[in-house]
Coordinates of C-alpha atoms in Angstrom, one line a residue:
M1 CA -227.6 148.0 106.6
T2 CA -226.8 151.2 104.8
S3 CA -225.2 151.2 101.5
A4 CA -222.5 153.7 102.6
S5 CA -221.0 151.5 105.2
F6 CA -222.5 148.1 104.2
T7 CA -221.7 146.2 107.4
R8 CA -223.4 143.3 109.1
R9 CA -225.9 145.6 110.8
G10 CA -229.4 146.6 109.8
V11 CA -232.7 145.2 109.1
L12 CA -233.4 142.6 106.6
A13 CA -234.3 144.0 103.2
A14 CA -236.7 142.3 100.8
T15 CA -234.4 143.3 97.9
P16 CA -230.6 142.8 97.8
I17 CA -228.5 145.0 100.1
V18 CA -226.1 147.1 98.1
L19 CA -222.4 146.3 98.5
A20 CA -221.7 149.9 97.8
T21 CA -218.5 151.7 98.9
G22 CA -217.0 148.7 100.6
A23 CA -217.7 146.2 103.2
L24 CA -218.5 142.6 103.6
A25 CA -216.8 140.1 101.5
A26 CA -215.1 136.8 101.4
C27 CA -213.3 134.7 99.0
S28 CA -210.4 134.0 96.8
S29 CA -207.2 132.1 97.2
G30 CA -205.8 134.7 99.4
G31 CA -202.3 133.3 98.7
T32 CA -199.1 135.0 99.5
S33 CA -198.0 137.6 97.0
T34 CA -194.6 137.0 95.3
G35 CA -194.0 140.3 93.6
S36 CA -190.6 141.9 94.2
G37 CA -192.0 145.0 95.8
S38 CA -189.5 147.2 94.1
D39 CA -192.1 148.9 91.9
G40 CA -195.1 148.3 94.2
G41 CA -196.6 145.9 91.7
G42 CA -198.2 142.5 92.5
E43 CA -199.7 139.6 90.7
G44 CA -202.4 139.7 88.1
G45 CA -201.3 141.2 84.8
G46 CA -202.1 144.9 85.5
G47 CA -205.0 146.6 83.7
S48 CA -207.8 148.8 84.9
L49 CA -210.5 147.2 87.1
T50 CA -213.9 149.0 87.4
I51 CA -216.2 148.3 90.4
F52 CA -219.7 149.5 89.8
T53 CA -221.5 150.6 93.0
T54 CA -224.9 152.2 93.7
G55 CA -223.5 154.3 96.5
D56 CA -222.8 157.9 95.7
E57 CA -220.2 158.7 98.3
M58 CA -217.1 157.0 99.7
S59 CA -214.9 157.5 102.8
F60 CA -211.4 156.2 103.2
D61 CA -211.1 157.1 106.9
P62 CA -210.5 153.8 108.9
A63 CA -211.7 155.5 112.1
T64 CA -215.2 155.7 110.8
S65 CA -215.4 152.5 108.7
Q66 CA -217.2 149.3 109.4
N67 CA -215.8 147.6 106.3
L68 CA -214.7 144.0 106.5
A69 CA -211.1 143.2 106.1
I70 CA -211.3 142.1 102.4
T71 CA -213.2 144.9 100.8
T72 CA -212.8 148.5 99.7
L73 CA -210.8 150.0 102.6
G74 CA -208.5 147.0 102.5
L75 CA -207.1 148.2 99.1
T76 CA -205.7 151.3 100.7
A77 CA -205.3 150.6 104.4
R78 CA -203.5 147.6 105.9
R79 CA -204.1 146.5 109.5
L80 CA -202.1 144.5 112.1
T81 CA -203.8 141.3 110.9
A82 CA -205.7 140.2 107.8
W83 CA -207.9 137.4 106.5
K84 CA -207.1 134.5 104.2
T85 CA -210.4 133.4 102.6
S86 CA -211.1 130.1 100.9
A87 CA -214.0 128.6 99.0
D88 CA -213.7 125.3 100.9
A89 CA -212.3 126.2 104.4
P90 CA -213.1 128.6 107.2
T91 CA -211.5 132.0 106.9
E92 CA -208.0 132.1 108.5
L93 CA -206.4 134.9 110.5
I94 CA -203.1 135.8 109.0
P95 CA -200.5 138.6 109.7
D96 CA -200.6 141.9 107.8
L97 CA -198.5 144.7 109.1
A98 CA -197.5 142.5 112.0
T99 CA -195.1 139.5 111.9
D100 CA -197.8 137.3 113.5
V101 CA -201.4 137.4 114.7
G102 CA -200.6 138.6 118.2
T103 CA -199.1 137.1 121.3
P104 CA -201.3 136.9 124.4
S105 CA -200.0 137.1 127.9
D106 CA -201.6 137.8 131.3
D107 CA -204.2 135.1 130.5
G108 CA -205.2 137.0 127.4
A109 CA -205.5 140.5 129.0
T110 CA -202.3 141.7 127.3
W111 CA -201.5 141.3 123.6
T112 CA -198.3 142.1 121.8
F113 CA -197.7 142.7 118.1
T114 CA -194.4 143.3 116.3
L115 CA -194.4 145.1 113.0
Q116 CA -192.5 144.0 109.9
E117 CA -189.4 146.0 109.2
G118 CA -189.2 148.4 106.3
L119 CA -193.0 149.1 105.8
Q120 CA -193.8 152.4 104.2
F121 CA -196.7 154.8 103.6
E122 CA -197.4 156.0 100.1
D123 CA -195.1 159.0 100.6
G124 CA -192.2 156.8 101.7
T125 CA -192.3 157.6 105.4
P126 CA -192.1 154.6 107.7
I127 CA -195.1 152.8 109.2
T128 CA -194.3 152.6 112.9
A129 CA -196.0 151.4 116.0
A130 CA -196.7 155.1 116.8
T131 CA -198.7 155.5 113.6
V132 CA -200.8 152.4 114.4
K133 CA -201.4 153.8 117.9
Y134 CA -202.4 157.2 116.5
G135 CA -204.8 155.6 114.0
L136 CA -206.5 153.7 116.9
E137 CA -206.6 156.8 119.1
R138 CA -208.4 158.8 116.3
S139 CA -211.2 156.3 116.4
F140 CA -212.1 157.4 119.9
A141 CA -212.6 161.1 118.8
S142 CA -216.1 162.5 119.0
E143 CA -215.5 164.2 115.7
L144 CA -215.2 160.7 114.0
T145 CA -218.3 158.5 114.4
G146 CA -219.6 155.3 112.9
G147 CA -216.7 152.9 113.3
L148 CA -216.6 149.6 115.1
T149 CA -216.4 149.7 118.9
Y150 CA -214.8 146.4 119.9
H151 CA -211.5 147.9 120.8
K152 CA -213.1 150.9 122.5
V153 CA -214.7 148.7 125.2
L154 CA -211.8 146.4 125.6
L155 CA -208.8 148.7 126.0
E156 CA -208.1 149.9 129.5
G157 CA -209.3 153.5 129.9
G158 CA -211.1 153.4 126.5
Q159 CA -214.5 154.4 127.9
D160 CA -213.1 157.6 129.3
Y161 CA -210.8 158.5 126.4
S162 CA -211.9 161.1 123.8
G163 CA -209.2 160.9 121.2
P164 CA -205.8 162.5 120.5
F165 CA -206.8 165.9 119.0
S166 CA -206.5 167.7 122.3
G167 CA -203.0 166.1 122.9
E168 CA -204.2 163.2 125.1
H169 CA -203.0 159.7 124.4
L170 CA -204.3 156.3 125.5
D171 CA -201.9 154.7 128.0
S172 CA -203.2 151.2 127.5
I173 CA -201.5 151.2 124.0
E174 CA -197.8 151.0 124.6
T175 CA -195.1 151.5 121.9
P176 CA -191.8 150.7 123.6
D177 CA -190.0 150.9 120.2
D178 CA -190.8 151.6 116.5
L179 CA -191.9 148.1 115.8
T180 CA -193.7 146.9 119.0
L181 CA -197.3 147.5 120.2
V182 CA -198.5 146.2 123.6
F183 CA -202.3 146.4 124.2
H184 CA -203.6 146.2 127.8
L185 CA -207.2 145.1 127.9
N186 CA -209.6 145.4 130.8
R187 CA -210.2 141.7 130.7
P188 CA -209.0 138.5 129.0
Y189 CA -210.2 138.4 125.4
G190 CA -209.3 135.4 123.1
D191 CA -210.3 137.1 119.8
F192 CA -208.1 140.2 119.9
G193 CA -206.2 139.0 116.9
W194 CA -209.4 139.2 114.9
I195 CA -210.2 142.6 116.3
A196 CA -206.8 143.8 115.1
S197 CA -208.0 143.2 111.5
T198 CA -210.8 145.8 111.8
P199 CA -210.3 149.2 110.1
A200 CA -209.3 151.2 113.1
F201 CA -206.0 149.2 113.3
A202 CA -204.8 150.9 110.1
P203 CA -201.8 153.2 110.6
V204 CA -202.3 157.0 110.2
P205 CA -199.5 159.5 110.2
E206 CA -200.1 162.0 113.0
D207 CA -199.5 165.0 110.8
S208 CA -202.2 163.9 108.3
G209 CA -205.1 162.6 110.3
E210 CA -207.3 165.7 110.5
P211 CA -210.9 164.6 111.0
E212 CA -212.3 167.0 108.4
T213 CA -210.1 165.9 105.5
Y214 CA -208.7 162.4 106.0
A215 CA -211.8 160.6 104.6
T216 CA -210.9 161.9 101.1
A217 CA -207.2 162.5 101.6
P218 CA -205.9 159.3 103.2
V219 CA -202.3 158.2 103.3
A220 CA -202.2 154.7 101.9
S221 CA -200.4 151.7 103.4
G222 CA -202.0 149.2 101.0
P223 CA -201.3 148.5 97.3
Y224 CA -203.4 151.4 96.1
R225 CA -203.6 155.1 96.9
L226 CA -206.5 157.5 96.2
D227 CA -205.7 159.5 93.1
S228 CA -208.9 161.4 92.7
Y229 CA -212.4 161.4 94.1
A230 CA -215.7 163.0 92.8
P231 CA -218.8 162.3 94.9
G232 CA -221.6 160.9 92.8
S233 CA -219.2 160.1 90.0
R234 CA -216.0 158.1 90.7
A235 CA -213.1 157.3 93.0
L236 CA -209.8 156.3 91.3
L237 CA -207.2 154.2 93.0
V238 CA -203.7 153.9 91.5
R239 CA -200.7 151.9 92.5
N240 CA -198.9 152.8 95.8
E241 CA -195.3 152.5 94.6
N242 CA -194.1 152.1 98.2
W243 CA -196.2 149.0 98.9
D244 CA -194.1 145.9 99.0
A245 CA -196.0 142.8 97.8
A246 CA -193.4 140.5 99.5
T247 CA -194.6 141.8 102.9
D248 CA -198.3 141.2 102.2
E249 CA -200.0 137.8 102.4
A250 CA -203.5 139.2 102.0
R251 CA -203.3 141.3 98.8
T252 CA -202.2 140.5 95.2
G253 CA -202.2 144.1 94.0
G254 CA -203.1 142.8 90.5
P255 CA -204.8 145.7 88.5
D256 CA -202.7 148.8 87.8
E257 CA -205.7 150.9 88.9
I258 CA -209.2 150.5 90.3
E259 CA -212.0 152.8 89.5
F260 CA -215.2 152.9 91.7
A261 CA -218.0 154.0 89.4
L262 CA -220.5 155.6 91.8
A263 CA -224.2 156.2 91.8
Q264 CA -224.9 153.4 89.3
D265 CA -228.2 151.7 88.6
A266 CA -227.7 148.0 89.5
S267 CA -230.2 146.7 86.9
V268 CA -228.6 148.7 84.1
V269 CA -225.1 147.6 85.1
A270 CA -226.2 144.0 85.4
Q271 CA -227.6 144.0 81.9
S272 CA -224.3 145.4 80.6
I273 CA -222.2 142.7 82.3
I274 CA -224.6 140.0 81.2
A275 CA -224.0 141.2 77.6
D276 CA -220.3 141.4 78.4
R277 CA -220.1 144.8 76.7
A278 CA -216.7 146.3 76.1
D279 CA -216.9 148.8 79.1
S280 CA -218.0 145.9 81.4
Q281 CA -215.5 143.2 80.5
T282 CA -213.0 144.4 83.1
A283 CA -215.6 145.2 85.8
F284 CA -217.8 143.7 88.5
L285 CA -221.0 144.8 90.1
A286 CA -220.5 145.4 93.9
S287 CA -224.2 144.9 94.7
F288 CA -226.3 141.7 94.7
V289 CA -227.7 140.9 91.2
P290 CA -231.3 142.3 91.1
T291 CA -233.9 139.6 90.8
A292 CA -234.9 140.1 87.2
Q293 CA -231.3 140.1 86.0
L294 CA -230.5 137.1 88.2
V295 CA -233.1 135.0 86.4
Q296 CA -231.8 136.3 83.1
A297 CA -228.1 135.5 83.9
Q298 CA -229.1 132.0 85.1
N299 CA -230.7 131.3 81.8
D300 CA -228.0 132.8 79.6
P301 CA -225.3 130.3 78.5
N302 CA -222.9 133.1 77.6
V303 CA -222.8 134.2 81.3
G304 CA -221.7 130.9 82.7
D305 CA -219.3 131.2 85.6
R306 CA -219.4 135.0 85.4
L307 CA -222.4 134.7 87.7
V308 CA -220.9 133.7 91.1
T309 CA -223.2 132.7 93.9
S310 CA -221.9 132.4 97.5
G311 CA -222.4 129.6 99.9
P312 CA -224.7 130.1 102.9
G313 CA -223.8 133.3 104.8
A314 CA -225.5 135.9 106.9
L315 CA -228.3 134.7 109.3
E316 CA -231.8 135.9 108.6
Y317 CA -234.0 135.5 111.6
L318 CA -237.3 136.3 113.3
A319 CA -236.6 138.0 116.7
L320 CA -239.2 137.3 119.4
N321 CA -239.4 140.1 122.0
T322 CA -238.9 138.2 125.2
E323 CA -240.1 141.3 127.2
S324 CA -243.5 141.2 125.4
E325 CA -246.2 140.0 127.7
A326 CA -247.4 137.6 125.0
L327 CA -244.0 136.0 124.5
Q328 CA -242.5 135.8 128.0
D329 CA -243.5 132.1 128.2
V330 CA -240.7 130.0 126.6
A331 CA -243.3 127.4 125.6
V332 CA -245.0 130.0 123.4
R333 CA -241.7 131.0 121.9
R334 CA -240.9 127.4 121.1
A335 CA -244.3 126.9 119.5
I336 CA -243.4 129.7 117.1
Q337 CA -240.3 127.7 116.1
Y338 CA -242.6 125.0 114.8
A339 CA -245.2 127.3 113.3
V340 CA -242.9 129.3 111.1
D341 CA -242.9 128.2 107.4
K342 CA -239.2 128.6 106.4
Q343 CA -240.1 127.1 103.0
A344 CA -242.5 129.9 102.2
Y345 CA -240.0 132.5 103.4
L346 CA -237.2 131.1 101.2
T347 CA -239.5 130.8 98.2
F348 CA -240.3 134.5 98.6
K349 CA -236.6 135.3 98.8
G350 CA -236.0 133.5 95.4
G351 CA -235.5 129.9 96.3
E352 CA -232.4 127.8 96.6
I353 CA -230.1 130.4 95.0
S354 CA -231.0 132.8 97.8
G355 CA -230.2 130.7 100.8
D356 CA -230.1 127.5 102.9
Y357 CA -232.4 126.7 105.8
A358 CA -231.0 127.8 109.2
T359 CA -231.2 125.9 112.4
T360 CA -228.3 127.3 114.4
L361 CA -227.2 130.8 115.4
I362 CA -223.5 130.6 114.5
T363 CA -223.3 131.1 110.7
P364 CA -221.5 128.8 108.2
G365 CA -217.9 129.4 107.4
I366 CA -216.9 130.1 111.0
A367 CA -214.5 127.8 112.7
G368 CA -216.1 126.0 115.7
R369 CA -219.6 126.0 114.3
E370 CA -221.6 122.8 115.1
E371 CA -224.6 121.7 113.2
Y372 CA -227.7 120.9 115.3
S373 CA -231.5 121.2 115.1
L374 CA -233.6 121.6 118.2
Y375 CA -237.0 122.0 116.5
S376 CA -238.8 120.8 113.4
D377 CA -236.5 119.4 110.6
E378 CA -239.3 120.1 108.1
P379 CA -238.7 123.5 106.3
A380 CA -242.4 124.1 106.2
G381 CA -242.6 123.7 109.9
D382 CA -245.0 121.6 112.1
P383 CA -248.2 123.6 112.8
E384 CA -249.8 120.7 114.7
E385 CA -246.9 120.6 117.2
A386 CA -247.1 124.4 117.4
T387 CA -250.8 124.3 118.2
R388 CA -250.3 121.6 120.8
L389 CA -247.7 123.7 122.6
L390 CA -249.8 126.8 122.5
E391 CA -252.8 124.9 124.0
E392 CA -250.7 123.6 126.8
A393 CA -249.4 127.1 127.5
G394 CA -253.0 128.5 127.5
A395 CA -252.2 130.8 124.6
A396 CA -254.5 129.4 121.9
D397 CA -255.7 132.9 120.8
L398 CA -252.5 134.7 120.2
T399 CA -252.2 138.0 118.4
L400 CA -248.7 139.4 117.7
R401 CA -247.4 142.7 116.1
L402 CA -244.6 142.3 113.6
V403 CA -242.8 145.5 112.9
I404 CA -240.9 145.8 109.6
T405 CA -239.3 148.4 107.4
D406 CA -241.0 149.4 104.2
D407 CA -239.3 146.9 102.0
Q408 CA -240.0 143.8 104.1
T409 CA -243.6 143.3 103.3
G410 CA -243.3 140.1 101.2
A411 CA -241.0 138.4 103.8
A412 CA -243.3 139.4 106.6
E413 CA -246.4 137.9 104.8
A414 CA -244.5 134.6 104.5
I415 CA -244.1 134.7 108.3
Q416 CA -247.7 135.8 108.8
Q417 CA -249.2 132.9 106.8
G418 CA -247.0 130.3 108.5
L419 CA -248.1 131.4 112.0
A420 CA -251.7 131.6 110.9
R421 CA -251.7 127.8 110.5
A422 CA -251.2 127.4 114.2
G423 CA -253.9 130.0 115.0
I424 CA -251.6 132.9 115.6
T425 CA -252.8 136.2 114.2
V426 CA -249.9 138.5 113.0
T427 CA -250.5 142.1 112.3
I428 CA -247.8 143.7 110.1
Q429 CA -246.7 147.2 110.8
P430 CA -244.3 148.9 108.3
L431 CA -242.2 151.7 109.8
D432 CA -239.9 154.2 108.2
D433 CA -236.2 154.2 109.3
N434 CA -236.6 156.8 112.0
A435 CA -239.7 155.1 113.5
Y436 CA -238.0 151.7 113.4
S437 CA -234.9 153.0 115.2
S438 CA -236.9 154.7 117.9
E439 CA -239.1 151.7 118.5
V440 CA -236.8 148.8 118.0
T441 CA -233.1 149.4 118.4
A442 CA -233.3 152.5 120.5
G443 CA -236.7 152.1 122.2
D444 CA -237.8 150.4 125.3
G445 CA -239.3 147.3 123.5
S446 CA -242.8 147.9 124.8
A447 CA -244.5 148.3 121.4
Y448 CA -243.5 145.2 119.3
D449 CA -243.7 141.5 119.5
L450 CA -241.7 140.3 116.4
V451 CA -239.0 141.8 114.2
L452 CA -237.4 140.5 111.0
S453 CA -233.7 141.1 110.8
S454 CA -230.4 139.7 109.6
W455 CA -226.8 139.5 111.0
Q456 CA -223.4 139.5 109.3
P457 CA -220.6 139.2 111.8
D458 CA -217.8 141.7 111.6
V459 CA -215.2 139.0 112.0
P460 CA -215.4 135.2 111.5
S461 CA -215.8 134.4 115.1
P462 CA -218.7 132.9 117.1
N463 CA -218.2 135.8 119.5
A464 CA -219.2 138.3 116.7
N465 CA -222.3 136.1 116.0
L466 CA -223.7 135.7 119.5
T467 CA -222.5 138.6 121.7
P468 CA -224.2 141.5 119.8
L469 CA -227.5 139.6 119.4
F470 CA -227.9 138.0 122.8
D471 CA -225.8 139.6 125.5
S472 CA -228.0 141.6 127.8
S473 CA -225.7 144.6 127.6
Q474 CA -226.7 144.9 123.9
I475 CA -230.4 145.7 124.6
G476 CA -231.6 149.1 123.5
S477 CA -229.4 152.2 123.0
G478 CA -229.1 151.5 119.3
N479 CA -227.8 148.0 119.8
Y480 CA -228.9 144.8 118.2
N481 CA -230.3 142.4 120.9
L482 CA -233.7 142.8 119.2
A483 CA -235.2 139.9 121.1
R484 CA -234.3 141.9 124.3
Y485 CA -233.0 138.6 125.6
D486 CA -231.7 138.8 129.2
N487 CA -230.3 135.7 130.8
P488 CA -227.5 136.1 133.4
E489 CA -226.3 132.5 132.9
V490 CA -225.9 133.1 129.1
D491 CA -224.1 136.4 129.9
A492 CA -221.7 134.5 132.1
A493 CA -221.2 131.8 129.4
I494 CA -220.5 134.5 126.8
L495 CA -218.0 136.2 129.0
E496 CA -216.2 132.9 129.7
A497 CA -216.1 131.9 126.0
S498 CA -214.9 135.3 124.9
S499 CA -212.2 135.2 127.6
T500 CA -210.8 131.8 126.4
V501 CA -207.6 132.2 124.5
D502 CA -207.2 128.6 123.3
P503 CA -209.2 128.4 120.0
D504 CA -210.3 124.8 120.4
E505 CA -211.6 125.4 124.0
A506 CA -213.2 128.6 122.9
H507 CA -215.0 126.9 120.0
A508 CA -216.4 124.2 122.2
K509 CA -217.7 126.8 124.6
W510 CA -219.3 128.9 121.9
A511 CA -221.0 125.9 120.4
A512 CA -222.5 125.2 123.8
V513 CA -223.7 128.8 124.2
D514 CA -225.3 128.6 120.7
Q515 CA -227.6 125.8 121.9
Q516 CA -228.1 127.2 125.3
I517 CA -229.6 130.4 123.8
L518 CA -231.7 128.6 121.2
E519 CA -233.3 126.3 123.8
E520 CA -235.0 129.5 125.2
S521 CA -236.0 130.5 121.7
P522 CA -235.4 134.2 121.6
V523 CA -235.2 134.1 117.8
V524 CA -236.2 131.7 115.0
P525 CA -233.3 131.1 112.6
L526 CA -234.8 131.3 109.1
I527 CA -232.1 131.0 106.4
Y528 CA -228.5 131.6 105.8
S529 CA -228.6 134.0 102.8
K530 CA -226.7 133.4 99.6
N531 CA -225.5 136.3 97.5
S532 CA -225.0 136.4 93.7
F533 CA -222.6 138.7 91.9
L534 CA -221.7 139.3 88.2
H535 CA -218.4 140.1 86.6
G536 CA -217.0 140.7 83.1
S537 CA -215.1 138.2 81.0
A538 CA -211.6 139.7 81.7
V539 CA -212.0 139.5 85.5
E540 CA -210.2 136.6 87.2
N541 CA -209.8 135.3 90.8
F542 CA -213.4 136.5 91.6
V543 CA -214.0 133.8 94.2
I544 CA -216.3 133.8 97.2
G545 CA -215.1 132.1 100.3
E546 CA -216.9 130.3 103.1
F547 CA -217.0 133.6 105.1
P548 CA -218.3 136.1 104.5
A549 CA -220.6 135.6 101.4
Y550 CA -218.9 138.3 99.3
P551 CA -216.0 138.6 96.8
N552 CA -212.6 139.3 98.1
Y553 CA -211.6 142.6 96.5
L554 CA -208.0 142.2 97.5
T555 CA -207.3 139.2 95.3
V556 CA -209.3 140.1 92.1
T557 CA -207.1 140.3 89.0
L558 CA -207.6 140.9 85.3
N559 CA -206.5 138.7 82.3
A560 CA -205.9 141.7 80.1

């Protein structure tokens, strides 16, 4: 993960990943706003909210963003659908610009959305179906890179389309009138309503979407507009007077303004918030609490519920390269399931406050997830069973190469000592970012046996858990099937589950795929990580939902 985009992608860091200029999140009541909309205001008592971030730059261009629906970009850019998060229930898909979450037809290969009437951009011009289509078309342009690609591979003709800047348009997005969008997909896809909550589905006026300038001169559709931006210093959001709270179920629009304080030292900010200093009372830290300050906050009675820890979230796992000569035998891979010491791994990560032990691939907080455990129920593992399986497989003297990034050494040593109990020798090879990319995500997989990583889905769907990590189309070329797992039967099962429109039927199929994959042991689930955040005493409605394990920026308010 990079701090600039902070998405689900990236290797597992030994220190907390920065929730910098927006991204993952989850939480809060997410209730329907009840403001009149006449002055653009919402709930929450006004005031000025500060969000401290370690990132030094921000982009407000939805075409290049991988932000989740409830973080930074969601403050300025609405989408067709949105998320309602809850601390005690799976995240719910709700309408945003649209009147519903999409109507499938043609067995799920065609999806229709109808916009609410009267929606406006910050300048008072109407939000129409054409502006949503143009926003999506911009995401295909070669000048704009880095955004999510789900819609690009699903829309008919998408793989041959290069964006609207040369006057070409994508015929598979129809706009029969100002309020109607019809999407024609190249196959049935049950989760298209979730895909419509991703950043590229934000509307963009055609006369303001220049690739060179839009990132810092966006036209807002959400409760806030960008007032000023200074890289390395701050970004100031102020009220969008043309946002109507009565049309928005996802956002409360509480503070009068929101300032992102950029390039901050997380330890220094955490100390200030712990002390509840005047300049931190109306603020929160958008990165995980550093370890030293986390211990301090836990032991300070004045902090109390201003330290907020999520439930179990992103999956941290050990990928086993199934193309490696040493790991092609499934019995050897299963032996590693028993040899790994998850207890030592979690202890290194910080103990119970840092995560729960993982046994499944679909992460908590996602509807349809089923609990199961195929291997040892003991967190410390079962090295005797591992040894027995290795002996039966004729692999008693096994030496494996574990490649890591520079900041993963401690986590890797926990894996190393666990496997050593079963007679497996692990050599740890740190790589810089470029070497890691060329060898692991973009390489041919010939030089490594094991990889430590983590995964945060883009949307709360089993599809977003399993397809990127285990579909054979996601091997190499910068993709994230790090186990290089290639099973035609699993590919077919993934295709069938993703094509199923009925949610209950789809959930049952995804649960079966989860176990089908893990029976072949391409990865060892380690923990579902927990994240801890700090906020000042004047911050309210700072709640973390079941998915994802981050605060919902869109519903935070102030008591000032």
